[in-house]
CSV table of C-alpha atoms in Angstrom, one decimal:
chain,number,residue,atom,x,y,z
D,1,MET,CA,80.3,119.6,113.3
D,2,ASN,CA,78.6,117.5,110.6
D,3,ASP,CA,79.8,118.3,106.9
D,4,LEU,CA,76.4,116.5,105.4
D,5,VAL,CA,74.2,120.0,107.7
D,6,PRO,CA,72.8,122.5,104.9
D,7,VAL,CA,75.2,125.4,104.7
D,8,ILE,CA,72.1,128.4,106.7
D,9,PRO,CA,73.4,132.1,105.4
D,10,ALA,CA,72.9,134.7,108.3
D,11,THR,CA,70.7,136.3,105.3
D,12,PRO,CA,67.2,134.7,105.4
D,13,VAL,CA,67.2,131.7,102.9
D,14,SER,CA,64.6,132.0,99.6
D,15,PRO,CA,63.2,128.7,98.8
D,16,LEU,CA,64.1,128.0,95.6
D,17,ARG,CA,67.5,128.1,97.2
D,18,GLN,CA,66.4,126.3,100.4
D,19,ARG,CA,64.9,123.6,97.7
D,20,LEU,CA,69.0,123.2,96.7
D,21,ILE,CA,70.1,122.7,99.7
D,22,ASP,CA,67.7,120.1,101.0
D,23,ASP,CA,68.2,118.2,97.5
D,24,MET,CA,72.7,118.0,98.0
D,25,THR,CA,71.7,117.5,101.4
D,26,MET,CA,69.0,114.5,100.6
D,27,ARG,CA,72.8,113.6,98.3
D,28,HIS,CA,74.9,113.7,100.8
D,29,PHE,CA,76.9,116.8,100.3
D,30,SER,CA,79.7,117.4,102.0
D,31,ARG,CA,79.1,121.4,103.8
D,32,GLU,CA,82.0,122.7,101.4
D,33,THR,CA,80.6,121.0,98.2
D,34,GLN,CA,77.3,123.0,99.6
D,35,ARG,CA,78.7,126.1,100.0
D,36,ASN,CA,80.5,125.6,96.2
D,37,TYR,CA,77.2,125.1,94.4
D,38,VAL,CA,74.5,127.5,96.5
D,39,ARG,CA,77.6,130.1,95.6
D,40,ASP,CA,77.9,129.1,92.1
D,41,VAL,CA,74.7,129.4,91.5
D,42,GLY,CA,74.3,133.0,93.1
D,43,ARG,CA,76.9,134.0,90.6
D,44,PHE,CA,75.3,133.1,88.2
D,45,ALA,CA,72.1,135.2,89.3
D,46,ALA,CA,74.1,137.7,89.7
D,47,PHE,CA,75.0,137.5,86.4
D,48,LEU,CA,71.4,136.7,85.0
D,49,GLY,CA,69.4,139.5,87.3
D,50,ARG,CA,66.8,137.6,87.8
D,51,PRO,CA,66.1,134.6,89.8
D,52,PRO,CA,68.6,131.8,88.2
D,53,ASP,CA,64.8,129.6,87.3
D,54,THR,CA,64.3,131.8,84.4
D,55,ALA,CA,67.2,131.1,82.8
D,56,THR,CA,66.4,130.3,79.1
D,57,SER,CA,70.1,128.3,76.8
D,58,GLU,CA,70.8,131.6,75.6
D,59,ASP,CA,71.9,133.2,79.0
D,60,LEU,CA,73.7,130.0,79.9
D,61,ARG,CA,75.6,130.4,76.5
D,62,ARG,CA,76.2,134.1,77.1
D,63,PHE,CA,77.0,133.3,80.8
D,64,GLN,CA,79.8,131.1,79.9
D,65,VAL,CA,80.5,133.3,77.1
D,66,GLU,CA,81.5,136.2,79.3
D,67,GLN,CA,83.3,133.4,81.9
D,68,ARG,CA,86.3,132.4,78.6
D,69,GLU,CA,86.9,136.3,78.2
D,70,ALA,CA,87.2,137.3,81.5
D,71,GLY,CA,90.0,134.5,82.3
D,72,MET,CA,88.6,133.1,84.7
D,73,PRO,CA,90.5,129.1,85.8
D,74,ILE,CA,90.3,126.8,83.6
D,75,PRO,CA,88.8,124.3,87.0
D,76,THR,CA,86.9,127.1,88.4
D,77,MET,CA,84.7,127.6,84.8
D,78,ASN,CA,84.2,123.9,85.7
D,79,SER,CA,83.2,123.8,89.0
D,80,VAL,CA,80.7,126.1,88.5
D,81,VAL,CA,79.3,124.2,85.4
D,82,SER,CA,79.2,121.2,87.8
D,83,ALA,CA,77.2,123.6,91.0
D,84,LEU,CA,75.0,124.8,87.6
D,85,ARG,CA,74.0,121.5,86.4
D,86,PHE,CA,73.0,119.8,89.1
D,87,PHE,CA,71.3,122.8,90.3
D,88,PHE,CA,68.4,122.6,86.3
D,89,THR,CA,69.0,119.2,87.0
D,90,HIS,CA,67.5,118.4,90.1
D,91,THR,CA,66.3,121.6,91.6
D,92,LEU,CA,64.8,122.7,88.7
D,93,ASP,CA,63.8,119.5,86.7
D,94,ARG,CA,64.6,120.8,83.4
D,95,PRO,CA,68.1,118.6,82.4
D,96,ASP,CA,67.7,120.6,79.0
D,97,LEU,CA,69.0,122.9,80.3
D,98,ALA,CA,71.8,121.5,82.5
D,99,ARG,CA,72.9,120.1,78.5
D,100,ARG,CA,73.6,123.2,77.3
D,101,LEU,CA,75.8,123.8,79.2
D,102,VAL,CA,79.5,123.0,77.7
D,103,ARG,CA,83.2,121.3,80.4
D,104,MET,CA,86.4,123.0,79.2
D,105,LYS,CA,89.2,120.4,78.4
D,106,GLN,CA,92.3,121.0,80.2
D,107,MET,CA,95.5,119.7,80.1
D,108,ARG,CA,96.3,117.1,83.4
D,109,LYS,CA,99.1,118.5,84.8
D,110,LEU,CA,101.9,115.2,86.0
D,111,PRO,CA,101.2,114.8,89.9
D,112,VAL,CA,104.0,116.0,91.9
D,113,VAL,CA,105.3,113.0,93.8
D,114,LEU,CA,107.6,112.7,97.3
D,115,SER,CA,110.3,109.6,96.9
D,116,ARG,CA,109.9,107.6,99.6
D,117,ASP,CA,113.2,108.8,101.8
D,118,GLU,CA,111.7,112.6,100.9
D,119,VAL,CA,107.8,111.1,102.3
D,120,VAL,CA,110.1,109.9,105.9
D,121,ARG,CA,111.6,113.2,106.2
D,122,LEU,CA,108.5,114.8,105.6
D,123,LEU,CA,106.9,112.8,108.4
D,124,GLY,CA,110.0,113.1,110.7
D,125,ALA,CA,110.0,117.2,110.0
D,126,THR,CA,106.7,117.8,112.0
D,127,THR,CA,106.0,119.0,115.0
D,128,CYS,CA,103.8,117.3,117.0
D,129,LEU,CA,102.8,113.1,117.1
D,130,LYS,CA,99.0,114.8,116.4
D,131,HIS,CA,100.4,116.0,112.8
D,132,GLN,CA,102.2,113.2,111.8
D,133,ALA,CA,100.0,110.9,112.9
D,134,ALA,CA,98.0,112.8,110.5
D,135,LEU,CA,99.9,113.0,107.9
D,136,SER,CA,101.2,109.0,108.0
D,137,VAL,CA,96.9,107.9,107.6
D,138,ALA,CA,97.4,110.3,104.3
D,139,TYR,CA,100.8,108.9,103.3
D,140,GLY,CA,99.7,105.9,104.7
D,141,ALA,CA,96.3,104.7,103.8
D,142,GLY,CA,96.2,107.4,100.8
D,143,LEU,CA,92.8,109.6,101.6
D,144,ARG,CA,92.1,112.7,100.7
D,145,VAL,CA,92.7,115.8,103.0
D,146,GLY,CA,88.8,116.4,103.2
D,147,GLU,CA,89.0,112.2,104.0
D,148,VAL,CA,91.6,112.5,106.9
D,149,ALA,CA,89.5,115.3,108.6
D,150,MET,CA,87.0,113.7,109.3
D,151,LEU,CA,88.2,110.1,110.8
D,152,LYS,CA,86.6,109.4,113.3
D,153,VAL,CA,87.8,107.1,116.7
D,154,ARG,CA,85.5,104.7,115.7
D,155,ASP,CA,86.2,104.6,112.1
D,156,VAL,CA,89.8,102.9,113.4
D,157,ASP,CA,88.9,99.4,112.6
D,158,SER,CA,91.9,97.1,114.1
D,159,GLU,CA,90.4,94.0,114.3
D,160,ARG,CA,89.9,93.9,110.6
D,161,MET,CA,93.0,96.3,109.4
D,162,LEU,CA,90.5,99.3,108.0
D,163,LEU,CA,89.8,102.9,108.2
D,164,ARG,CA,85.5,103.4,107.7
D,165,VAL,CA,86.0,106.2,105.0
D,166,GLU,CA,82.2,107.1,105.7
D,167,ARG,CA,82.6,110.9,104.1
D,168,GLY,CA,84.7,110.2,101.5
D,169,LYS,CA,84.0,112.3,97.8
D,170,GLY,CA,80.3,112.0,96.2
D,171,GLY,CA,79.1,111.2,100.2
D,172,GLN,CA,80.8,108.3,99.3
D,173,TYR,CA,81.7,105.3,101.5
D,174,ARG,CA,84.5,102.8,101.7
D,175,ASN,CA,86.4,100.2,103.8
D,176,ALA,CA,90.8,102.4,102.8
D,177,MET,CA,94.0,100.1,104.5
D,178,LEU,CA,95.3,100.5,108.2
D,179,PRO,CA,98.8,99.5,108.1
D,180,ALA,CA,100.2,97.9,111.2
D,181,ASP,CA,103.0,100.4,111.4
D,182,LEU,CA,99.8,102.8,111.2
D,183,LEU,CA,97.8,101.5,113.3
D,184,THR,CA,101.2,101.8,115.8
D,185,LEU,CA,100.6,105.3,115.4
D,186,LEU,CA,97.7,106.3,116.1
D,187,ARG,CA,97.4,103.8,119.4
D,188,GLN,CA,100.5,106.2,120.3
D,189,TRP,CA,98.6,109.1,119.6
D,190,TRP,CA,95.6,107.9,121.2
D,191,LYS,CA,96.8,107.6,124.3
D,192,LEU,CA,98.5,111.2,124.0
D,193,GLY,CA,95.2,112.4,123.0
D,194,ARG,CA,93.5,110.8,126.3
D,195,GLU,CA,96.3,112.2,128.2
D,196,GLN,CA,95.3,116.2,126.7
D,197,GLY,CA,92.2,115.1,127.3
D,198,VAL,CA,91.0,116.1,123.4
D,199,MET,CA,90.2,112.3,122.7
D,200,HIS,CA,87.2,111.2,123.4
D,201,HIS,CA,85.8,107.2,121.9
D,202,ASP,CA,83.1,108.8,119.9
D,203,GLY,CA,85.3,112.0,118.4
D,204,TRP,CA,87.5,113.5,116.1
D,205,LEU,CA,90.4,111.0,115.3
D,206,PHE,CA,91.9,114.6,114.9
D,207,PRO,CA,90.6,117.5,117.0
D,208,GLY,CA,90.9,120.6,116.3
D,209,LEU,CA,91.9,124.1,117.9
D,210,HIS,CA,88.2,123.1,119.5
D,211,ALA,CA,88.0,119.3,120.7
D,212,MET,CA,84.3,119.5,119.3
D,213,LYS,CA,85.5,121.1,115.9
D,214,PRO,CA,88.3,118.6,113.4
D,215,ILE,CA,91.2,119.4,112.3
D,216,SER,CA,90.1,122.0,108.9
D,217,THR,CA,91.6,121.1,106.1
D,218,ARG,CA,93.1,124.2,105.7
D,219,GLN,CA,95.4,123.7,109.1
D,220,LEU,CA,96.4,120.2,107.2
D,221,HIS,CA,97.7,121.7,104.2
D,222,ARG,CA,99.9,124.0,105.7
D,223,ILE,CA,101.1,121.2,108.7
D,224,VAL,CA,102.2,119.7,105.2
D,225,VAL,CA,103.8,122.4,104.0
D,226,GLU,CA,106.1,123.3,106.8
D,227,ALA,CA,107.1,119.5,107.2
D,228,ALA,CA,108.3,120.2,103.7
D,229,GLN,CA,110.0,123.4,104.3
D,230,ALA,CA,111.4,122.1,107.5
D,231,ALA,CA,112.6,119.1,105.2
D,232,GLY,CA,113.9,120.4,102.3
D,233,ILE,CA,111.8,119.4,100.3
D,234,ALA,CA,112.0,121.9,97.3
D,235,LYS,CA,109.1,121.0,95.6
D,236,ARG,CA,105.6,122.4,95.9
D,237,VAL,CA,103.9,119.8,98.2
D,238,SER,CA,99.8,119.2,99.6
D,239,PRO,CA,98.3,116.5,101.3
D,240,HIS,CA,97.5,115.7,98.6
D,241,THR,CA,101.2,114.6,97.3
D,242,LEU,CA,101.3,111.9,100.0
D,243,ARG,CA,98.0,110.5,98.6
D,244,HIS,CA,99.6,110.8,95.2
D,245,SER,CA,102.6,109.4,96.2
D,246,PHE,CA,101.0,106.1,98.4
D,247,ALA,CA,99.3,105.4,94.2
D,248,THR,CA,102.4,105.0,92.9
D,249,HIS,CA,104.7,103.4,95.4
D,250,LEU,CA,102.1,101.0,95.5
D,251,LEU,CA,102.0,100.9,91.8
D,252,GLU,CA,106.5,100.5,91.2
D,253,ASP,CA,105.7,97.7,94.4
D,254,GLY,CA,103.7,96.3,91.7
D,255,ILE,CA,100.0,96.1,93.3
D,256,ASP,CA,97.6,95.2,90.5
D,257,ILE,CA,95.8,98.6,89.2
D,258,ARG,CA,92.6,98.0,90.0
D,259,ILE,CA,93.2,97.9,93.9
D,260,ILE,CA,94.8,100.6,94.0
D,261,GLN,CA,91.6,101.9,92.0
D,262,ALA,CA,89.6,100.3,95.2
D,263,LEU,CA,91.9,102.0,98.0
D,264,LEU,CA,92.1,105.0,96.1
D,265,GLY,CA,88.3,105.2,95.9
D,266,HIS,CA,88.0,106.1,92.8
D,267,ALA,CA,85.3,105.8,90.2
D,268,LYS,CA,87.1,105.7,86.9
D,269,LEU,CA,90.1,103.5,86.1
D,270,GLU,CA,91.4,105.7,84.0
D,271,ASN,CA,92.0,108.2,86.6
D,272,THR,CA,94.7,105.9,88.8
D,273,ALA,CA,96.5,104.3,85.6
D,274,PHE,CA,96.9,108.5,85.2
D,275,TYR,CA,100.0,107.8,87.7
D,276,THR,CA,102.1,104.9,85.7
D,277,ARG,CA,103.2,108.3,84.1
D,278,VAL,CA,105.3,108.4,87.3
D,279,ALA,CA,105.7,105.7,88.4
D,280,THR,CA,109.6,105.3,87.0
D,281,ARG,CA,110.7,102.4,89.1
D,282,THR,CA,108.3,100.9,87.1
D,283,MET,CA,109.6,102.5,83.4
D,284,HIS,CA,113.2,101.1,84.7
D,285,ALA,CA,111.4,97.7,84.9
D,286,VAL,CA,110.5,97.3,81.2
D,287,THR,CA,113.4,96.5,79.1
D,288,SER,CA,113.6,98.3,75.3
D,289,PRO,CA,113.1,96.5,72.8
D,290,LEU,CA,116.3,98.2,71.3
D,291,ASP,CA,118.4,97.4,74.4
D,292,LYS,CA,117.3,94.1,72.8
D,293,LEU,CA,119.2,94.2,70.0
D,294,GLY,CA,122.2,93.9,70.8
D,295,MET,CA,123.4,95.9,68.4
D,296,PHE,CA,125.6,99.0,71.1
D,297,LEU,CA,127.2,97.5,73.5
D,298,PRO,CA,129.9,99.4,75.1
D,299,SER,CA,133.4,98.5,74.0
D,300,GLU,CA,136.3,97.9,76.4
D,301,GLY,CA,137.6,101.0,78.2
D,302,THR,CA,133.8,102.7,76.9
D,303,PRO,CA,133.5,105.0,80.5
D,304,PRO,CA,129.9,104.5,81.4
D,305,GLY,CA,126.8,107.5,81.1
């Protein structure tokens, strides 16, 4: 499966939809993004009751107002805005309409982060070497779940100790770190996968149920949830939790935030800086100016805590 292959609906494709698909394919949008954009533009067309290329600024305003009044979640509303902005800017060459779309502000929740002990327990609770290797890549290299799924065997560069991420967010290419212990684990998985007949030099690093297709992101999500339950971890865990934990643990170890930004593939430093809010070891390493005043030293016999 190639995630750059355009989405081909079962029904005949209209020229306008095909043009949208071609525009996304040309920009190396992932298969999932293409599917979502086609769906969201179709949602607007259904609201409009006529082809979306006939829309006016007032149509867009009414559409967003009705979405909000219907109680549509803010992340979903913003996803629709992204799809429509692309459609009007690139497919229709109507940036004037794209500017009429409003993104909703959303309070960003603190990410769930596992302690190092919890990571050890989670990885140890996986049911097979393939699953352990896949989750170890997510944590050890800080990859997104889609990036883990789309890795191929040839993306493992043991000479430079890098993982080549060719299908990152927004179609971006980058290099991720390849820790020595992770390479050892991947070599074990390669040997076992070859014995099982599911691993090939030009194949997927983590094949799905069919060796010619990669593991699905849904399956990776199920794997991490089941491993967390088996490990007795009560936190709400997803594959992205391992990426959050990777970034937070690096920050706590004193790694420069710009290096972490590059490892994560973040376009904006502010996205990486968000992890300073959950890096507890970094916070504990800071001495409060109140403590430096020395006004409230404990007296003898005062119990701690």
